[in-house]
PDB file of C-alpha atoms in Angstrom:
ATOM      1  CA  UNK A   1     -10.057 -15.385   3.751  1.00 93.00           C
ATOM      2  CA  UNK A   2      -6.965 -17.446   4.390  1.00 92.00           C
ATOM      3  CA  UNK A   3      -5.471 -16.379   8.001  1.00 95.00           C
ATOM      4  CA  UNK A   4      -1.920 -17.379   8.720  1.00 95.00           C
ATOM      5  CA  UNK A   5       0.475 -17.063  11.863  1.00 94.00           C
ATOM      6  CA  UNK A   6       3.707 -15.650  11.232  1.00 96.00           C
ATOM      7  CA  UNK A   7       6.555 -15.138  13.808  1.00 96.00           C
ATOM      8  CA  UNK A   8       9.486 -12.454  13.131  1.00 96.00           C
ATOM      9  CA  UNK A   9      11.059 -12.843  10.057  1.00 97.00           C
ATOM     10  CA  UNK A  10       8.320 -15.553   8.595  1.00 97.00           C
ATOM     11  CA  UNK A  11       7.450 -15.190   5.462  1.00 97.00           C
ATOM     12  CA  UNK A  12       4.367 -15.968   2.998  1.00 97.00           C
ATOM     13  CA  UNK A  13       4.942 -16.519  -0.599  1.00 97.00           C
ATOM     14  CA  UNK A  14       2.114 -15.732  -3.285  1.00 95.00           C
ATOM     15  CA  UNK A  15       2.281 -16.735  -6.709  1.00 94.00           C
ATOM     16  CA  UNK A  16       5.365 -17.768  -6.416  1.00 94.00           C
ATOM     17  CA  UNK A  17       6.598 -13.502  -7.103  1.00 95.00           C
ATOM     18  CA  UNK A  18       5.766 -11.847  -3.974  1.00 96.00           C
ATOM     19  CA  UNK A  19       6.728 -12.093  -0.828  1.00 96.00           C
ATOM     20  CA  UNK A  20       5.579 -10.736   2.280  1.00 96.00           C
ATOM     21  CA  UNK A  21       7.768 -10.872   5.280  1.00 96.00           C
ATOM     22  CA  UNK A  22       7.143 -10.060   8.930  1.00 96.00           C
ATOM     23  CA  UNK A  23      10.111  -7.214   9.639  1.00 96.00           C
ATOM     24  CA  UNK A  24       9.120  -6.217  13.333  1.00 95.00           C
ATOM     25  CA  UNK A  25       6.725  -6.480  16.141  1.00 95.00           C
ATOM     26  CA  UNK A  26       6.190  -4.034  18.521  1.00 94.00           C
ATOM     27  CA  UNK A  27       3.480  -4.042  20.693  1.00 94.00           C
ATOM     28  CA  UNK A  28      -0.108  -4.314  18.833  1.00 93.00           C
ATOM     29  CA  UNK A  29       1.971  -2.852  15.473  1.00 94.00           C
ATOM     30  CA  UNK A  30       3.175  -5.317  12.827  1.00 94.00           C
ATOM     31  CA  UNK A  31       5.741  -4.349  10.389  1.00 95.00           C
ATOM     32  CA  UNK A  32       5.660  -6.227   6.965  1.00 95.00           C
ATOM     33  CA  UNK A  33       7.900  -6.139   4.261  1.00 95.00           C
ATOM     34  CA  UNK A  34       6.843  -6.853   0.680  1.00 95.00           C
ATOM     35  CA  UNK A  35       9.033  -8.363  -2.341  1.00 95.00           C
ATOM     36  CA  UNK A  36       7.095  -7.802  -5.696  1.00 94.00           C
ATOM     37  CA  UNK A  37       7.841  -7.052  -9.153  1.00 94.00           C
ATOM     38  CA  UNK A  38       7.558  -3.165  -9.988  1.00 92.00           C
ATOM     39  CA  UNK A  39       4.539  -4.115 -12.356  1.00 93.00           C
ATOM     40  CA  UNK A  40       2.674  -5.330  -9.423  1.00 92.00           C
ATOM     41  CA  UNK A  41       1.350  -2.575  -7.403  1.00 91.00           C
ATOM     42  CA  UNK A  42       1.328  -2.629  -3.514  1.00 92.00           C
ATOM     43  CA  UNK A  43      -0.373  -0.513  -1.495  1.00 92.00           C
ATOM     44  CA  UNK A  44      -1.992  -0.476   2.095  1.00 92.00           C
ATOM     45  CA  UNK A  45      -5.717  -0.294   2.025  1.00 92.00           C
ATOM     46  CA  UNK A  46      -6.257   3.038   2.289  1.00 92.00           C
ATOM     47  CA  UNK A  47      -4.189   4.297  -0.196  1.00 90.00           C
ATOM     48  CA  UNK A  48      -5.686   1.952  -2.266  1.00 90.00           C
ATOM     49  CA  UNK A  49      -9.409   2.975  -1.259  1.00 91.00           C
ATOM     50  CA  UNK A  50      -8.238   6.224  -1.972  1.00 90.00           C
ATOM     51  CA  UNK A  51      -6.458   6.361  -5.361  1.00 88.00           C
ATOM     52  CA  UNK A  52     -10.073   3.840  -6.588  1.00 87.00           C
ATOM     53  CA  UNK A  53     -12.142   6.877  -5.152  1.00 86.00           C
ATOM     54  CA  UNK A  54     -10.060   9.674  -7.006  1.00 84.00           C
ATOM     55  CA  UNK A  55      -9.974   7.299 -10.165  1.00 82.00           C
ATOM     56  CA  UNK A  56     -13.983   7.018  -9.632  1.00 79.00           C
ATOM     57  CA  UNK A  57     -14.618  10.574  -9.108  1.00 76.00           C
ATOM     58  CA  UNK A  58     -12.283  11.456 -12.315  1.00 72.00           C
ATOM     59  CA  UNK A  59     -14.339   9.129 -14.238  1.00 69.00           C
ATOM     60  CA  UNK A  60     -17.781  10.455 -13.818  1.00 58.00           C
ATOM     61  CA  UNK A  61     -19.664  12.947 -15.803  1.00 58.00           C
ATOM     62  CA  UNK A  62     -19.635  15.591 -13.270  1.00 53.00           C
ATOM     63  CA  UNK A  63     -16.023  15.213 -12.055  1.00 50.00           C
ATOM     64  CA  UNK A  64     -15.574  18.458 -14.544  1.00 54.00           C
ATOM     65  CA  UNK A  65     -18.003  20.717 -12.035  1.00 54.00           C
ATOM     66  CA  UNK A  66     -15.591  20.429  -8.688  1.00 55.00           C
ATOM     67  CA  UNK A  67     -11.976  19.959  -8.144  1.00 57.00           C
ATOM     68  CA  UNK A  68     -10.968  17.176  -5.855  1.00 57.00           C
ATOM     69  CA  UNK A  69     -11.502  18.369  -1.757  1.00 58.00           C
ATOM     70  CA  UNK A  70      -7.586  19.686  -1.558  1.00 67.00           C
ATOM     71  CA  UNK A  71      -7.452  18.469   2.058  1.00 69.00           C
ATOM     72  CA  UNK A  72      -8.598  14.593   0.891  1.00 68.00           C
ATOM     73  CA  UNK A  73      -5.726  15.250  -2.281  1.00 67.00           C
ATOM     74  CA  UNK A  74      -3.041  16.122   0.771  1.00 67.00           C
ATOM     75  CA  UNK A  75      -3.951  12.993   3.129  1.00 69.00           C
ATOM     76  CA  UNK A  76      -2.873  10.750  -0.328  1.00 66.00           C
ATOM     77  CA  UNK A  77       0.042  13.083  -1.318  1.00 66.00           C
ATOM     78  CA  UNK A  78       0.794  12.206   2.712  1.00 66.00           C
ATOM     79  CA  UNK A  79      -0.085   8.236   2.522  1.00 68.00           C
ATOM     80  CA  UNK A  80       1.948   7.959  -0.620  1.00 65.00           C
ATOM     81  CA  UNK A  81       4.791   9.812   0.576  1.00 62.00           C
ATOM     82  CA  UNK A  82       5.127   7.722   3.398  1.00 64.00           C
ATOM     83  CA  UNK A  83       6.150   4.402   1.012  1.00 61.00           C
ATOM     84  CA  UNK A  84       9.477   4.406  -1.516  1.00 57.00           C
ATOM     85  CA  UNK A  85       9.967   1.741  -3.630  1.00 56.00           C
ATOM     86  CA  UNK A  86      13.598   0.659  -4.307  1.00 55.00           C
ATOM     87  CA  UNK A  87      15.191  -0.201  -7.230  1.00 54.00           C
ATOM     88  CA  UNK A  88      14.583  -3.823  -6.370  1.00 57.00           C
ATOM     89  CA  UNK A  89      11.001  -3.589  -6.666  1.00 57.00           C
ATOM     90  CA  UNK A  90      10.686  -3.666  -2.588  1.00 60.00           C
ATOM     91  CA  UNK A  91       8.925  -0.887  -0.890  1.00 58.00           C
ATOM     92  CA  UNK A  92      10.095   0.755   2.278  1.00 61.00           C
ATOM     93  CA  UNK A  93       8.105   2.663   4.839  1.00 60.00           C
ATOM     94  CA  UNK A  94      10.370   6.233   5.061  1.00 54.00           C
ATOM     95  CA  UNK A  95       8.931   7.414   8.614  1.00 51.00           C
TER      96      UNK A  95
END
């Protein structure tokens, strides 16, 4: 794993197409902006964790016998909710 230090509005390129910015720091919270093409998806790790586990689950033979818990289907509706991604490709946190 590559760590880097990044001060307020210090950025880090990657593949020369997205670009992650620091936005804010307040207290031990870091806000970080990302710049990537809308082809590329972005997601914080536990969306991500979660939308692998629902594609998992979906995928196996028994997926067919039980519909998804409906309170783990709300906490992604939630985590996805919480990003928008603008017509520029960047995403926004909306609360």
């Amino acid at each position: 794993m590559l760590v880097l230090s990044r001060k307020k509005n210090e950025s880090i390129v990657i593949d020369d197409n997205i670009t992650i910015v620091v936005v804010e720091i307040r207290g031990d919270k870091v806000r970080l902006g990302v710049e990537a093409p809308k082809e590329v998806p972005v997601h914080r790790r536990e969306v991500f964790d979660a939308i692998h586990r629902s594609e998992t689950r979906n995928l196996s033979p028994l997926s067919n016998l039980a519909p998804p818990l409906s309170a783990e289907k709300k906490q992604q509706d939630a985590e996805r909710a919480k990003l928008s991604r603008q017509d520029d490709g960047n995403f926004i946190e909306t609360d």
